[in-house]
Short mmCIF file of C-alpha atoms in Angstrom, two decimals:
data_model
loop_
_atom_site.label_atom_id
_atom_site.label_comp_id
_atom_site.label_asym_id
_atom_site.label_seq_id
_atom_site.Cartn_x
_atom_site.Cartn_y
_atom_site.Cartn_z
CA UNK Y 1 10.41 -13.42 -32.70
CA UNK Y 2 8.47 -16.24 -31.12
CA UNK Y 3 5.30 -17.28 -32.22
CA UNK Y 4 3.07 -18.26 -29.20
CA UNK Y 5 -1.06 -19.07 -28.81
CA UNK Y 6 -2.31 -17.85 -25.82
CA UNK Y 7 -1.90 -21.08 -23.98
CA UNK Y 8 1.63 -21.13 -24.52
CA UNK Y 9 2.49 -17.41 -23.80
CA UNK Y 10 3.46 -17.89 -19.77
CA UNK Y 11 5.11 -21.89 -19.96
CA UNK Y 12 7.24 -19.81 -22.38
CA UNK Y 13 8.39 -16.57 -21.26
CA UNK Y 14 8.80 -17.50 -17.80
CA UNK Y 15 11.60 -20.04 -19.34
CA UNK Y 16 12.56 -16.77 -20.58
CA UNK Y 17 13.29 -14.39 -17.92
CA UNK Y 18 14.13 -17.30 -14.98
CA UNK Y 19 11.24 -16.67 -12.88
CA UNK Y 20 7.55 -18.36 -13.13
CA UNK Y 21 4.87 -15.87 -14.63
CA UNK Y 22 1.39 -16.05 -12.44
CA UNK Y 23 -0.45 -15.19 -16.24
CA UNK Y 24 0.24 -13.18 -19.55
CA UNK Y 25 -1.46 -11.91 -22.38
CA UNK Y 26 -2.13 -10.52 -25.16
CA UNK Y 27 -2.83 -7.25 -25.33
CA UNK Y 28 -2.55 -3.93 -26.94
CA UNK Y 29 -3.58 -0.11 -27.27
CA UNK Y 30 -7.01 0.48 -28.53
CA UNK Y 31 -7.98 3.89 -30.77
CA UNK Y 32 -10.48 5.56 -32.35
CA UNK Y 33 -8.73 4.64 -35.73
CA UNK Y 34 -9.09 1.04 -34.03
CA UNK Y 35 -11.49 -0.03 -36.38
CA UNK Y 36 -9.86 0.13 -39.09
CA UNK Y 37 -8.30 -3.71 -38.11
CA UNK Y 38 -11.81 -4.88 -39.28
CA UNK Y 39 -10.52 -3.67 -42.95
CA UNK Y 40 -7.72 -5.47 -44.40
CA UNK Y 41 -4.50 -6.62 -42.63
CA UNK Y 42 -3.68 -3.64 -44.80
CA UNK Y 43 -6.06 -1.55 -42.47
CA UNK Y 44 -4.22 -2.91 -39.78
CA UNK Y 45 -0.13 -2.59 -40.27
CA UNK Y 46 -0.76 1.10 -41.85
CA UNK Y 47 -3.62 2.58 -40.15
CA UNK Y 48 -4.51 1.01 -36.61
CA UNK Y 49 -0.89 -0.31 -35.60
CA UNK Y 50 1.03 3.25 -36.04
CA UNK Y 51 -2.35 5.26 -34.51
CA UNK Y 52 -1.88 2.80 -32.04
CA UNK Y 53 1.89 3.05 -30.77
CA UNK Y 54 1.40 7.04 -30.83
CA UNK Y 55 -0.89 6.61 -28.36
CA UNK Y 56 0.72 3.97 -26.50
CA UNK Y 57 4.41 6.54 -27.34
CA UNK Y 58 2.29 9.58 -24.97
CA UNK Y 59 0.85 6.96 -22.56
CA UNK Y 60 4.81 5.73 -21.96
CA UNK Y 61 5.99 9.31 -21.94
CA UNK Y 62 3.05 10.69 -19.24
CA UNK Y 63 3.14 6.91 -16.77
CA UNK Y 64 7.39 5.74 -18.03
CA UNK Y 65 5.32 1.82 -18.28
CA UNK Y 66 7.18 0.52 -21.10
CA UNK Y 67 3.84 0.27 -23.57
CA UNK Y 68 3.57 -0.48 -28.08
CA UNK Y 69 1.06 -0.56 -30.14
CA UNK Y 70 0.42 -4.10 -29.01
CA UNK Y 71 2.42 -6.38 -26.71
CA UNK Y 72 1.71 -9.29 -23.90
CA UNK Y 73 1.24 -7.81 -20.28
CA UNK Y 74 2.35 -11.05 -17.95
CA UNK Y 75 3.07 -10.78 -13.85
CA UNK Y 76 5.50 -12.18 -11.93
CA UNK Y 77 5.21 -12.29 -8.11
CA UNK Y 78 6.99 -9.40 -8.12
CA UNK Y 79 6.28 -6.64 -11.34
CA UNK Y 80 4.11 -6.76 -14.26
CA UNK Y 81 6.48 -7.56 -17.02
CA UNK Y 82 5.51 -5.81 -20.76
CA UNK Y 83 6.80 -8.27 -24.23
CA UNK Y 84 6.60 -5.37 -28.15
CA UNK Y 85 4.11 -8.04 -29.74
CA UNK Y 86 2.26 -8.97 -32.12
CA UNK Y 87 -1.18 -9.88 -30.95
CA UNK Y 88 -2.58 -11.05 -35.06
CA UNK Y 89 0.23 -12.77 -36.15
CA UNK Y 90 0.98 -14.65 -32.51
CA UNK Y 91 4.29 -13.14 -32.87
CA UNK Y 92 6.74 -12.26 -29.21
CA UNK Y 93 9.35 -9.55 -29.59
CA UNK Y 94 11.33 -7.91 -27.54
CA UNK Y 95 11.20 -8.04 -23.19
CA UNK Y 96 10.55 -3.95 -23.71
CA UNK Y 97 10.87 -3.49 -19.63
CA UNK Y 98 8.89 -3.68 -16.43
CA UNK Y 99 6.80 -1.52 -13.95
CA UNK Y 100 6.50 -2.57 -10.32
CA UNK Y 101 4.53 -4.60 -8.74
CA UNK Y 102 4.47 -1.74 -5.67
CA UNK Y 103 3.34 1.19 -8.36
CA UNK Y 104 0.26 -0.38 -9.70
CA UNK Y 105 -2.81 -0.65 -7.26
CA UNK Y 106 -6.07 -1.43 -9.76
CA UNK Y 107 -6.01 -3.70 -12.11
CA UNK Y 108 -8.60 -4.79 -13.31
CA UNK Y 109 -10.70 -7.11 -17.12
CA UNK Y 110 -13.70 -6.23 -17.37
CA UNK Y 111 -15.29 -9.05 -19.49
CA UNK Y 112 -15.34 -8.45 -23.24
CA UNK Y 113 -15.86 -10.69 -26.88
CA UNK Y 114 -12.63 -11.10 -28.16
CA UNK Y 115 -10.59 -8.80 -26.17
CA UNK Y 116 -11.39 -7.53 -22.78
CA UNK Y 117 -10.50 -4.03 -21.35
CA UNK Y 118 -8.02 -3.92 -19.25
CA UNK Y 119 -7.45 -1.33 -16.31
CA UNK Y 120 -4.17 -0.33 -14.53
CA UNK Y 121 -4.30 2.07 -12.28
CA UNK Y 122 -0.94 3.75 -10.76
CA UNK Y 123 0.02 4.43 -7.15
CA UNK Y 124 0.04 8.47 -8.25
CA UNK Y 125 -2.92 8.11 -10.10
CA UNK Y 126 -2.26 7.96 -13.24
CA UNK Y 127 -4.84 5.13 -15.82
CA UNK Y 128 -3.85 3.57 -18.40
CA UNK Y 129 -5.91 1.75 -20.44
CA UNK Y 130 -5.78 -1.21 -22.91
CA UNK Y 131 -7.80 -4.51 -23.93
CA UNK Y 132 -6.29 -7.95 -23.86
CA UNK Y 133 -7.63 -11.39 -24.97
CA UNK Y 134 -7.16 -14.92 -23.90
CA UNK Y 135 -7.14 -15.36 -20.27
CA UNK Y 136 -6.20 -11.26 -19.88
CA UNK Y 137 -9.03 -12.00 -16.47
CA UNK Y 138 -5.94 -13.60 -14.58
CA UNK Y 139 -3.79 -11.52 -14.62
CA UNK Y 140 -6.39 -9.27 -13.01
CA UNK Y 141 -7.71 -12.66 -10.50
CA UNK Y 142 -3.32 -13.48 -10.63
CA UNK Y 143 -2.90 -9.40 -9.15
CA UNK Y 144 -5.21 -9.62 -6.31
CA UNK Y 145 -4.92 -12.57 -5.29
CA UNK Y 146 -1.27 -10.84 -4.72
CA UNK Y 147 -2.22 -8.49 -2.71
CA UNK Y 148 -4.46 -9.73 -0.51
CA UNK Y 149 -1.56 -12.82 -0.04
#
């Protein structure tokens, strides 16, 4: 695992992939147990994270998009890449996989406080909702630019 702050994601992960990332942001799956992450680090790791991992696993089974409880979403000109991560410690794990942009019809980010709701709609109509931090809005901006251009 490497430690990368939000502003270091694009250059470091571009080098790892061997192709330029247009945008990248830490993201997480939120559940009703997500509030326990505010109680303490133990609440995060013992309650919120396992619940989010189970929810991510169900989404992955339904959509074939390789999600984890916490991850990094990175956008290239052809795909949405996903890395496992620990945003609390700014740690980046292994590359979990990618989704061709041909499978994605919509990627929107709604402004929030620290975490911003991200909605991904797949070509088959499946919807994925996660939260992103930092420059998550750039994912939507770059996705739209690719669709128009």
